[in-house]
Amino acid sequence: MNAPRPLPRLQAAWAWCEDRLDLASPRLNPLRHLGSIALLMFWVLVASGIYLYAMIDTSVDDAHASIDRLSREQWYLGGLLRSMHRYAADVLVLTTVLHLLREWSFGRFRRFRAATWWTGVALLPLITVSAIGGFWLNWDQLGQYSAIATAEWLDWWPLFASPFTRNFLGAASISDRLFSLFVFVHIGVPLLMVFGLWFHLRRLAHAAVWPPRPMLWTMLSLLLGLAAVAPVLSHAPADLTRVPEVLAYDWILLFVHPLVTVTSSTAVWLATLGLLALLLLLPFWRGAAVAAPAVAEVDPAHCSGCRRCVADCPYDAIRMVEHPTRRGFALAEVDADACASCGICVGSCPSSTPFRSMQHLRTGIDMPQQPIDALRRALRERLGQASAKSALVVFGCDHAAPVRALEAGDVAAFSLICSGMLPPSFIEYALRDGAAGVLVATCRDGGCAFRLGQRWTAQRLAREREPALRATVPTEKFACVAAGPGDILAVSEALARLRAQTTGETRSQVAVESPAR
Amino acid sequence: MSSQAARWIGQIVLYAAFAAAIAVLSQWPEYRPVAADQALLKVSFLHHGQRLQACVEQTPQELAKLPPNMRAPTRCPRERSPVTVEVELDGSLVYRQTAAPSGLSRDGTASVYRSIPVTAGAHRVHVRIRDSARSEGFDFEHEGVVQFDPLQVRVVDFSAEQGGITIR
């Protein structure tokens, strides 16, 4: 068996942090749901923004007074929504940046993920522009400072005959027409974001548009609590004849203005454009990446056209076409550019059952680098060895805990590309072939390298998703454990529990052959 | 305390810390764009520099060669002169800028914008603008004592048609 490949340092560091924050439940771990939290914040912004837009006056003379009135006279609704609007923008920016860092640290920006990465990067400037533009609509001293600082920064480009800054030289130069531009920036840009989000999520099947329900209510409660405890209030009305003396400053959304002040417009433009270019070019960077693995291959002779692979593919890489030889039948077709080579389709294919009597197991869709036949042969061979009588079988995942480290005389460990690649019938097959028990080790909830492998596996073993584990398989004979890449001890402990459950033998845990990553 | 209870407490503490970080960073630390005893002098104007070459009368022969709709009696080269501005504060030069005319034919307005921090108090301000091809001297000048209150913004503007340089 191969030794587990060590994780890149950055990925290991992130995975370590992520695992530590699985405190009460992975479903409450914000690091595992950054994208869906950011989306939730976006919808909170849209919902609260619609109410605020309906209630406030978007003119130079009355904008400040109407918003201030909302905070003071209607604090129980308008005031709370205004504060939630601001805090949701703060959380949106923070979670978006963390989401980007997470995907970057895990190397998830190449090949089939490139389009999702690019569209995500394109959303960054839109989020920033929209967030900063929101301060101008209030037209208090903070909005005045931000509007002038932004105009000064934009005027670095010698493109406009009349500099933006001339709009802010005196009260006479501010008009309702300029406020219409503010409204466009703050409302028009988020509309562009909706299109951007659609492109961003297009290639993800079953995209997590909402975080898990416990997380959703936690985040909404957090926003409401913040709005109640620390309501957002306006500064004094804008006065272009004076510089604001002291600003209660939002460093999350407006960090760019002081950055320009302490460096220069040139430096910040170069840094911004350089960073965006770097992020956009990242998918072309080979780095330590290995060659692209083979994609799933369909065998027309064994594909029944059942569509389960289409339903389970996390990247929408499979579609059904007309079968070339069997009239009236459909055939799965793999989009090689979109295929993640995860093998989840193999686990979903009913033809992947090892009980088929053919000498060489052929299935409807298979992974050339780890054919299902090879797994069946290896399992048979291992359970056929004299030392493996009443052995425990462990099926793991190359991206989760390194289960091969558990390999021993009475433990047969198999690591798959993804735990979702395991057809549930292999559990029954192993038990019938003499295994005392079977342990399936997946990634943690929300930590699957291919998004849905852990979820589908858990549902298949719980008999909630086809192909489901048959009801005749005794529940005490198998177990499922979710463990991250650095969490081999959790798998070892689960194995010890399964051993005690199936054989009555009590060992605190199974010895680990090589240290965990 | 059971391990599960400790984990729940940890989760609550984590969210509380996250909320506190959001609350703090969205309002604190306070930011002062300029020091309390400072004011700003903003120099900003848009101005067409003078033509680099004078208009010339076209001869009847030259006009006859042109299409009827283009027979203007005078021909004016489009390019404008850059505009140079200098600002002195109490005798010291604090700003000097030569702004090129905008446009591909260099026939648009030259624009100037600069925000200059000034210590509050009375200061002698001397503004000079050159908008012609001359190499020495200035076409417009304004000098006077200007009172700057703390945090006040004073604006140097310029319009040749409306009295030249103004400080408001």
XYZ file of C-alpha atoms in Angstrom:
685
model
C 0.000 0.000 0.000
C 1.206 3.511 -0.743
C 2.059 5.827 2.121
C -0.357 8.731 2.443
C 0.768 11.784 0.490
C 1.347 14.746 2.825
C -0.948 17.703 2.324
C 0.518 20.990 1.084
C 1.364 23.136 4.095
C -1.237 25.822 3.445
C -3.995 23.280 2.909
C -2.961 21.400 6.033
C -3.081 24.626 8.059
C -6.534 25.503 6.768
C -7.836 21.955 7.270
C -6.476 22.026 10.835
C -8.344 25.276 11.592
C -11.481 23.950 9.944
C -11.422 20.729 11.943
C -10.887 22.642 15.204
C -13.992 24.733 14.564
C -16.248 21.675 14.240
C -17.215 22.342 17.832
C -20.906 21.585 18.337
C -21.438 20.331 14.794
C -19.851 20.692 11.337
C -23.174 22.214 10.290
C -22.407 25.142 12.594
C -18.820 25.541 11.453
C -18.709 28.795 9.457
C -15.466 27.829 7.703
C -17.261 24.913 6.040
C -20.097 27.079 4.713
C -18.411 30.324 3.686
C -19.922 30.472 0.201
C -23.464 29.842 1.344
C -23.095 32.311 4.249
C -21.952 34.960 1.753
C -24.992 34.167 -0.392
C -27.261 34.391 2.631
C -25.816 37.816 3.434
C -26.451 38.892 -0.143
C -30.134 37.950 0.160
C -30.352 39.731 3.526
C -28.920 42.812 1.808
C -31.446 42.532 -1.012
C -34.411 42.055 1.329
C -33.440 44.830 3.781
C -32.364 47.053 0.888
C -35.774 46.854 -0.781
C -37.447 48.037 2.424
C -34.903 50.808 2.977
C -35.157 52.013 -0.614
C -38.929 52.196 -0.291
C -38.682 54.213 2.927
C -35.842 56.666 2.350
C -35.604 59.785 0.252
C -32.865 59.652 -2.367
C -32.323 63.383 -2.826
C -29.445 65.546 -1.712
C -31.511 67.582 0.699
C -33.567 64.848 2.343
C -31.509 61.642 2.167
C -29.774 62.145 5.500
C -32.866 63.262 7.366
C -35.011 60.405 6.073
C -32.455 57.737 7.026
C -31.815 59.316 10.399
C -35.565 59.461 11.029
C -35.835 55.785 10.162
C -33.194 54.909 12.756
C -34.698 57.017 15.515
C -38.452 56.927 14.973
C -38.783 53.449 13.496
C -35.900 51.770 15.297
C -37.906 48.558 15.814
C -38.080 47.883 12.052
C -36.383 50.403 9.786
C -33.565 51.008 12.252
C -32.939 47.292 12.789
C -33.058 46.611 9.067
C -30.654 49.463 8.386
C -28.175 48.082 10.909
C -28.607 44.533 9.616
C -28.011 45.889 6.111
C -24.646 47.305 7.130
C -23.557 44.295 9.204
C -24.643 41.891 6.450
C -22.377 43.821 4.067
C -19.505 43.458 6.546
C -20.087 39.712 6.898
C -20.483 39.349 3.121
C -17.089 40.918 2.473
C -15.336 38.926 5.208
C -16.841 35.569 4.235
C -16.210 36.189 0.540
C -12.533 36.867 1.199
C -12.280 33.795 3.445
C -14.142 31.717 0.852
C -11.591 32.754 -1.752
C -8.673 32.006 0.598
C -10.111 28.582 1.402
C -10.532 27.547 -2.213
C -7.088 28.935 -3.004
C -5.406 27.093 -0.126
C -7.077 23.849 -1.225
C -5.910 24.442 -4.805
C -9.480 24.484 -6.063
C -9.102 26.815 -9.003
C -7.799 24.605 -11.798
C -9.403 22.616 -14.631
C -13.106 22.001 -14.067
C -13.132 24.630 -11.307
C -11.535 27.396 -13.401
C -14.825 28.866 -14.665
C -16.245 28.974 -11.141
C -13.030 30.568 -9.889
C -13.003 33.278 -12.563
C -16.626 34.204 -12.051
C -16.025 34.325 -8.300
C -13.041 36.658 -8.723
C -15.133 38.872 -11.016
C -17.642 39.282 -8.193
C -15.019 40.813 -5.865
C -14.902 44.284 -7.481
C -18.693 44.314 -7.799
C -19.119 43.581 -4.087
C -16.577 46.262 -3.171
C -18.083 48.943 -5.411
C -21.597 48.243 -4.210
C -20.564 48.210 -0.554
C -18.702 51.529 -0.758
C -21.517 53.129 -2.773
C -23.967 52.381 0.023
C -22.266 54.909 2.304
C -22.789 57.758 -0.186
C -26.571 57.361 -0.208
C -26.707 58.283 3.454
C -24.954 61.578 2.673
C -23.612 62.095 6.142
C -20.012 63.003 6.958
C -18.856 59.422 6.432
C -20.609 59.280 3.058
C -19.109 62.658 2.144
C -15.603 61.497 3.062
C -16.007 58.212 1.163
C -17.488 59.864 -1.940
C -14.680 62.441 -2.148
C -11.963 59.863 -1.423
C -13.406 57.580 -4.116
C -13.597 60.457 -6.623
C -9.977 61.392 -5.903
C -8.944 57.767 -6.417
C -10.898 57.423 -9.678
C -9.468 60.691 -11.005
C -6.079 58.994 -11.091
C -7.195 57.720 -14.497
C -6.826 60.580 -17.011
C -9.934 59.441 -18.873
C -12.541 61.984 -17.970
C -12.659 65.547 -19.296
C -14.204 66.754 -16.038
C -12.788 65.204 -12.848
C -15.268 63.524 -10.486
C -13.859 65.555 -7.635
C -15.359 68.762 -9.036
C -18.751 67.390 -8.004
C -17.783 67.868 -4.371
C -16.358 71.383 -4.256
C -19.431 72.965 -2.718
C -23.084 72.434 -1.970
C -24.000 74.010 -5.311
C -22.170 71.332 -7.268
C -24.122 68.460 -5.647
C -27.326 67.695 -7.454
C -30.080 65.091 -7.381
C -28.653 63.916 -10.696
C -25.466 62.948 -8.926
C -27.566 61.100 -6.378
C -29.116 59.125 -9.225
C -25.589 57.957 -10.033
C -25.151 56.936 -6.379
C -28.384 54.951 -6.548
C -27.226 53.252 -9.746
C -23.944 52.255 -8.139
C -25.631 50.856 -5.046
C -28.566 49.140 -6.765
C -27.441 48.598 -10.356
C -24.188 46.893 -9.400
C -25.929 44.314 -7.159
C -28.168 43.501 -10.120
C -25.001 42.720 -12.060
C -23.962 40.594 -9.098
C -27.077 38.455 -9.517
C -25.946 37.633 -13.057
C -22.416 37.029 -11.768
C -23.703 34.682 -9.085
C -25.710 32.781 -11.651
C -22.564 32.218 -13.712
C -20.614 31.401 -10.553
C -23.022 28.634 -9.545
C -23.892 27.411 -13.029
C -21.440 24.524 -13.089
C -22.261 23.337 -9.583
C -25.063 20.821 -9.279
C -27.036 20.999 -6.027
C -25.253 24.282 -5.200
C -25.526 25.247 -1.533
C -27.595 28.370 -2.076
C -28.584 28.357 1.588
C -26.401 27.310 4.514
C -27.628 24.413 6.694
C -30.652 25.461 8.712
C -28.845 25.714 12.099
C -26.237 27.924 10.473
C -28.870 30.024 8.710
C -30.725 30.822 11.935
C -27.472 31.396 13.795
C -26.284 33.947 11.248
C -29.633 35.735 11.115
C -29.728 35.858 14.929
C -26.193 37.191 14.940
C -27.138 40.024 12.580
C -30.259 40.832 14.556
C -28.318 40.773 17.830
C -25.665 43.093 16.430
C -28.334 45.455 15.092
C -30.042 45.562 18.494
C -26.910 45.909 20.634
C -24.867 48.199 18.383
C -27.293 49.978 16.036
C -25.765 51.802 13.088
C -26.429 55.535 13.286
C -25.642 58.388 10.938
C -22.923 60.963 11.405
C -23.810 64.645 11.086
C -25.116 65.685 7.651
C -22.535 66.171 4.931
C -21.034 69.665 4.766
C -18.680 70.227 1.881
C -17.203 73.353 3.450
C -15.695 71.279 6.243
C -13.601 68.123 6.611
C -15.179 65.597 8.989
C -13.222 65.667 12.230
C -13.795 62.154 13.585
C -15.427 59.234 11.809
C -16.750 56.011 13.331
C -15.072 54.124 10.554
C -16.036 50.846 8.885
C -12.610 49.319 8.321
C -14.053 46.226 6.660
C -15.822 48.051 3.837
C -13.881 51.319 3.562
C -10.297 50.187 4.170
C -9.252 51.371 0.720
C -9.511 55.129 1.480
C -6.965 55.263 4.330
C -4.793 52.894 2.280
C -4.696 55.459 -0.525
C -3.904 58.190 2.018
C -0.942 56.368 3.568
C 0.412 55.153 0.210
C -0.824 56.749 -3.026
C -3.518 56.310 -5.646
C -0.916 54.794 -7.960
C 0.186 52.221 -5.396
C -3.360 51.152 -4.570
C -4.399 50.933 -8.238
C -1.320 48.840 -9.008
C -1.982 46.601 -6.006
C -5.664 46.202 -6.904
C -5.114 45.448 -10.571
C -2.093 43.260 -9.801
C -4.059 41.217 -7.278
C -6.995 40.782 -9.642
C -4.669 39.754 -12.486
C -2.908 37.292 -10.192
C -6.196 35.742 -9.120
C -7.471 35.525 -12.693
C -4.245 33.935 -13.936
C -4.042 31.448 -11.054
C -5.825 28.627 -12.954
C -2.990 28.701 -15.505
C -0.345 28.270 -12.817
C 0.786 24.673 -12.691
C 2.689 24.880 -9.406
C 2.853 21.513 -7.683
C -0.242 20.284 -9.496
C -0.034 16.801 -10.928
C -1.248 15.962 -14.419
C -5.015 15.976 -14.862
C -6.412 12.570 -13.912
C -8.517 10.566 -16.334
C -12.187 11.469 -16.469
C -15.123 9.104 -16.073
C -15.775 6.768 -18.991
C -19.172 5.472 -20.020
C -19.569 1.893 -21.236
C -22.589 1.867 -23.563
C -22.986 -1.887 -23.148
C -23.550 -1.528 -19.387
C -25.221 1.887 -19.063
C -28.935 1.387 -18.484
C -29.776 5.068 -18.934
C -31.120 5.333 -15.371
C -29.830 8.922 -14.896
C -28.581 8.362 -11.343
C -25.100 9.541 -12.319
C -26.661 12.716 -13.721
C -28.487 13.295 -10.435
C -25.384 12.667 -8.314
C -22.629 14.395 -10.330
C -21.508 17.408 -8.254
C -20.317 19.379 -11.272
C -23.123 18.877 -13.767
C -20.656 17.068 -16.020
C -22.976 14.297 -17.220
C -25.927 14.546 -19.547
C -28.074 11.961 -21.235
C -27.971 11.422 -24.991
C -29.664 8.918 -27.246
C -28.128 5.446 -26.988
C -26.187 4.715 -30.212
C -27.298 1.096 -30.536
C -30.338 0.542 -28.291
C -33.303 2.356 -29.714
C -35.404 4.238 -27.171
C -32.662 4.048 -24.514
C -30.604 6.919 -23.140
C -26.871 6.884 -22.562
C -24.800 8.950 -20.146
C -22.276 11.274 -21.770
C -19.434 12.870 -19.811
C -18.280 16.433 -20.466
C -14.524 15.934 -20.073
C -13.895 19.631 -19.351
C -16.386 19.693 -16.501
C -15.598 16.246 -15.044
C -13.819 16.351 -11.677
C -12.655 12.711 -11.911
C -14.199 12.106 -8.486
C -15.876 8.795 -9.275
C -19.109 9.705 -7.485
C -20.924 8.582 -10.639
C -19.416 5.117 -10.219
C -20.922 4.878 -6.738
C -24.295 5.925 -8.086
C -24.363 3.466 -10.984
C -26.567 0.406 -10.288
C -24.308 -1.601 -12.607
C -21.401 -1.130 -10.178
C -22.710 -3.855 -7.871
C -19.994 -6.438 -7.158
C -22.603 -9.216 -7.051
C -22.706 -9.347 -10.840
C -21.421 -12.745 -11.875
C -19.089 -11.627 -14.664
C -15.426 -12.451 -14.238
C -14.334 -8.910 -14.977
C -16.783 -6.516 -13.386
C -17.904 -3.931 -15.919
C -20.123 -1.028 -14.981
C -21.997 1.698 -16.810
C -19.563 4.442 -15.862
C -16.101 3.888 -14.466
C -12.838 5.565 -13.537
C -9.914 4.305 -15.644
C -7.414 5.056 -12.869
C -9.339 3.013 -10.280
C -11.772 0.668 -12.033
C -14.514 -0.865 -9.956
C -13.304 -4.303 -11.051
C -9.911 -3.641 -9.479
C -11.616 -2.756 -6.195
C -13.622 -5.974 -6.243
C -10.535 -8.061 -7.054
C -8.479 -6.387 -4.332
C -11.263 -6.910 -1.801
C -11.638 -10.581 -2.731
C -7.910 -11.150 -2.645
C -7.540 -9.466 0.732
C -10.453 -11.267 2.341
C -9.233 -14.533 0.866
C -5.986 -14.386 2.802
C -5.899 -16.673 5.804
C -4.944 -13.856 8.168
C -7.927 -11.825 7.087
C -10.614 -14.143 8.304
C -13.096 -12.035 10.264
C -11.180 -8.948 9.238
C -12.622 -5.489 9.340
C -12.799 -3.688 6.021
C -12.275 0.070 5.811
C -13.261 2.063 2.764
C -11.796 5.575 2.855
C -11.169 8.560 0.656
C -7.893 9.906 -0.772
C -8.863 13.402 0.410
C -9.945 12.521 3.959
C -8.220 10.597 6.757
C -5.466 8.374 5.285
C -7.086 5.007 6.020
C -4.264 3.017 4.482
C -2.333 3.744 7.634
C -4.745 1.374 9.426
C -3.862 -1.599 7.216
C -3.033 -4.625 9.369
C -3.477 -8.385 9.353
C -7.092 -8.102 10.456
C -7.821 -4.747 8.847
C -8.172 -4.407 5.081
C -8.118 -0.740 4.091
C -9.036 0.638 0.677
C -8.742 4.279 -0.241
C -10.977 5.511 -3.054
C -10.791 8.724 -5.077
C -13.812 9.865 -3.071
C -15.949 7.997 -0.569
C -18.897 8.752 -2.852
C -17.320 6.359 -5.349
C -18.208 3.371 -3.163
C -21.298 1.511 -4.353
C -23.142 0.599 -1.108
C -23.459 -3.002 -2.316
C -19.717 -3.405 -1.681
C -20.469 -3.342 2.048
C -22.833 -6.277 1.748
C -20.384 -7.973 -0.591
C -17.524 -7.667 1.888
C -19.674 -9.018 4.733
C -20.741 -11.985 2.640
C -17.121 -12.604 1.705
C -16.174 -13.025 5.334
C -15.568 -9.540 6.702
C -16.642 -9.100 10.311
C -17.622 -5.499 9.755
C -17.204 -2.612 7.339
C -16.260 0.943 8.173
C -16.740 3.747 5.653
C -14.593 6.799 6.369
C -15.740 9.970 4.602
C -14.673 13.595 4.759
C -16.332 15.682 7.421
C -19.737 17.173 6.723
C -19.086 20.164 4.462
C -15.450 19.165 3.920
C -15.753 16.929 0.851
C -13.143 17.731 -1.792
C -15.796 17.047 -4.426
C -18.639 18.791 -2.600
C -21.198 15.985 -2.381
C -19.343 12.694 -1.855
C -19.786 12.654 1.912
C -23.435 13.674 1.665
C -24.376 11.061 -0.915
C -22.478 8.325 0.949
C -24.204 9.108 4.241
C -27.593 9.142 2.516
C -26.957 5.903 0.631
C -25.886 4.110 3.816
C -28.901 5.523 5.650
C -31.056 4.099 2.832
C -32.288 7.554 1.916
C -30.745 7.726 -1.534
C -30.427 5.333 -4.442
C -28.468 3.167 -4.820
C -29.182 2.471 -1.147
C -27.616 -0.138 1.070
C -30.041 -3.043 1.249
C -32.190 -3.253 4.367
C -31.065 -6.835 4.947
C -27.544 -5.690 5.888
C -27.394 -5.705 9.701
C -26.774 -2.203 10.992
C -24.365 -3.414 13.666
C -22.073 -4.792 10.973
C -21.141 -1.488 9.409
C -20.450 2.082 10.456
C -19.713 5.408 8.847
C -17.279 7.947 10.275
C -16.595 11.476 9.045
C -12.979 12.515 9.569
C -10.786 15.205 8.096
C -7.361 14.659 6.516
C -5.563 15.036 9.832
C -8.026 12.980 11.813
C -6.913 9.356 11.449
C -7.392 8.834 15.192
C -11.138 9.384 14.811
C -11.209 6.605 12.204
C -9.097 4.399 14.426
C -11.491 4.912 17.332
C -14.506 4.201 15.121
C -12.805 1.014 13.988
C -12.261 -0.043 17.606
C -15.930 0.560 18.344
C -16.966 -1.456 15.301
C -14.651 -4.272 16.368
C -16.205 -4.355 19.816
C -19.656 -4.262 18.267
C -19.051 -7.090 15.804
C -16.680 -9.402 17.614
C -17.038 -8.472 21.262
C -13.277 -7.886 21.333
C -12.365 -4.684 23.172
C -9.238 -2.867 22.125
C -9.024 0.808 22.837
C -8.181 1.485 19.228
C -6.478 -0.013 16.238
C -2.800 0.726 15.934
C -1.977 3.241 13.265
C 0.871 2.141 11.000
C 2.204 5.527 10.115
C 1.623 8.795 11.863
C -1.327 10.871 10.802
C -0.781 13.943 8.674
C -19.044 19.451 32.431
C -19.521 16.989 29.584
C -17.431 17.241 26.459
C -20.513 18.002 24.354
C -21.535 20.886 26.655
C -18.008 22.283 26.430
C -18.211 22.096 22.650
C -21.509 24.000 22.596
C -20.065 26.659 24.885
C -17.041 26.882 22.591
C -19.324 27.293 19.576
C -21.266 30.085 21.285
C -18.039 31.826 22.319
C -16.788 31.543 18.746
C -19.895 33.206 17.317
C -19.851 35.874 20.022
C -16.223 36.648 19.181
C -17.094 36.845 15.478
C -20.007 39.207 16.207
C -17.796 41.339 18.440
C -15.136 41.546 15.728
C -17.742 42.697 13.199
C -19.205 45.259 15.601
C -15.796 46.655 16.477
C -14.281 46.760 12.998
C -17.370 48.387 11.526
C -17.092 51.412 13.836
C -13.725 51.438 15.520
C -10.997 52.630 15.696
C -12.145 56.138 14.874
C -10.596 57.741 11.837
C -9.515 61.366 11.491
C -9.087 62.339 7.832
C -7.014 65.398 8.872
C -5.640 66.624 12.173
C -7.994 68.794 14.252
C -5.872 71.938 13.721
C -5.686 71.505 9.981
C -7.781 72.880 7.125
C -7.766 72.095 3.415
C -7.071 74.291 0.443
C -8.491 72.650 -2.653
C -7.230 73.880 -5.999
C -9.600 72.799 -8.727
C -10.608 74.171 -12.089
C -11.230 73.264 -15.707
C -9.825 75.658 -18.250
C -9.201 75.851 -21.997
C -5.650 77.062 -22.530
C -5.093 79.595 -25.261
C -4.607 78.393 -28.814
C -1.013 77.554 -29.622
C -1.315 79.108 -33.055
C -3.405 82.121 -34.006
C -6.346 81.848 -36.386
C -5.587 82.802 -39.974
C -7.813 84.377 -42.600
C -8.309 82.107 -45.588
C -7.819 83.522 -49.059
C -10.635 83.277 -51.638
C -8.535 80.711 -53.502
C -8.189 78.561 -50.404
C -11.909 78.821 -49.682
C -12.779 77.833 -53.237
C -10.915 74.543 -52.813
C -13.119 73.606 -49.871
C -16.592 72.046 -50.019
C -19.266 74.765 -49.728
C -20.273 73.739 -46.231
C -16.716 74.072 -44.919
C -15.870 77.546 -46.209
C -15.232 79.302 -42.913
C -13.403 82.615 -43.412
C -10.852 81.860 -40.705
C -8.952 78.640 -39.982
C -8.037 77.978 -36.377
C -5.525 75.227 -35.436
C -7.109 73.194 -32.639
C -4.257 72.539 -30.251
C -4.358 74.383 -26.929
C -1.630 75.425 -24.570
C -1.051 73.469 -21.352
C -2.143 75.296 -18.198
C 0.352 75.870 -15.417
C -0.716 76.739 -11.884
C 1.428 77.708 -8.911
C 0.247 78.189 -5.340
C 2.350 79.920 -2.708
C 1.472 79.848 0.945
C 3.137 82.552 3.043
C 5.795 82.916 0.366
C 6.537 79.195 -0.020
C 5.622 77.319 -3.157
C 3.344 74.487 -2.042
C 1.962 73.369 -5.385
C 2.990 73.577 -8.991
C 1.259 71.705 -11.777
C 1.240 71.840 -15.554
C -1.941 70.247 -16.879
C -2.087 69.094 -20.480
C -5.221 69.774 -22.515
C -7.495 66.782 -22.834
C -8.521 65.105 -26.068
C -6.673 63.324 -28.832
C -6.150 66.646 -30.655
C -5.083 68.359 -27.433
C -7.953 70.802 -27.851
C -9.925 70.084 -24.672
C -9.865 71.571 -21.216
C -6.961 71.159 -18.875
C -8.085 70.010 -15.429
C -6.415 70.653 -12.115
C -7.250 69.189 -8.717
C -5.171 69.119 -5.580
C -6.076 69.046 -1.935
C -3.454 70.826 0.190
C -3.487 70.502 4.005
C -2.995 73.887 5.691
C -2.519 74.719 9.350
C -5.539 76.663 10.615
C -5.068 80.436 10.851
C -4.483 83.348 8.502
C -2.203 82.740 5.528
C -1.106 84.790 2.572
C -2.130 82.825 -0.518
C -0.697 83.641 -3.907
C -2.101 81.799 -6.962
C -0.666 82.174 -10.478
C -1.935 80.650 -13.692
C -0.343 80.577 -17.129
C -2.563 79.378 -19.977
C -0.532 80.547 -22.990
C 2.616 79.447 -24.759
C 4.696 82.112 -23.057
C 7.714 80.766 -21.244
C 7.874 83.362 -18.455
C 5.332 85.184 -16.362
C 1.695 84.374 -15.775
C -1.582 85.317 -17.402
C -3.640 85.408 -14.184
C -2.685 86.089 -10.571
C -4.489 86.411 -7.277
C -2.990 87.247 -3.909
C -4.537 87.865 -0.543
C -4.768 86.894 3.103
C -7.123 83.988 3.669
C -8.455 82.868 7.038
C -8.577 79.107 7.529
C -10.711 77.835 10.415
C -9.886 74.359 11.757
C -11.269 71.669 9.393
C -12.492 74.307 6.959
C -12.306 73.633 3.214
C -11.389 76.641 1.019
C -11.493 76.281 -2.757
C -9.331 77.981 -5.349
C -11.360 78.079 -8.568
C -10.706 79.721 -11.868
C -12.887 80.977 -14.662
C -11.403 83.441 -17.139
C -14.907 84.624 -18.069
C -16.075 85.153 -14.485
C -13.353 87.192 -12.876
C -10.352 84.889 -13.083
C -9.042 83.276 -9.909
C -11.353 83.115 -6.896
C -10.883 81.732 -3.389
C -14.082 80.834 -1.583
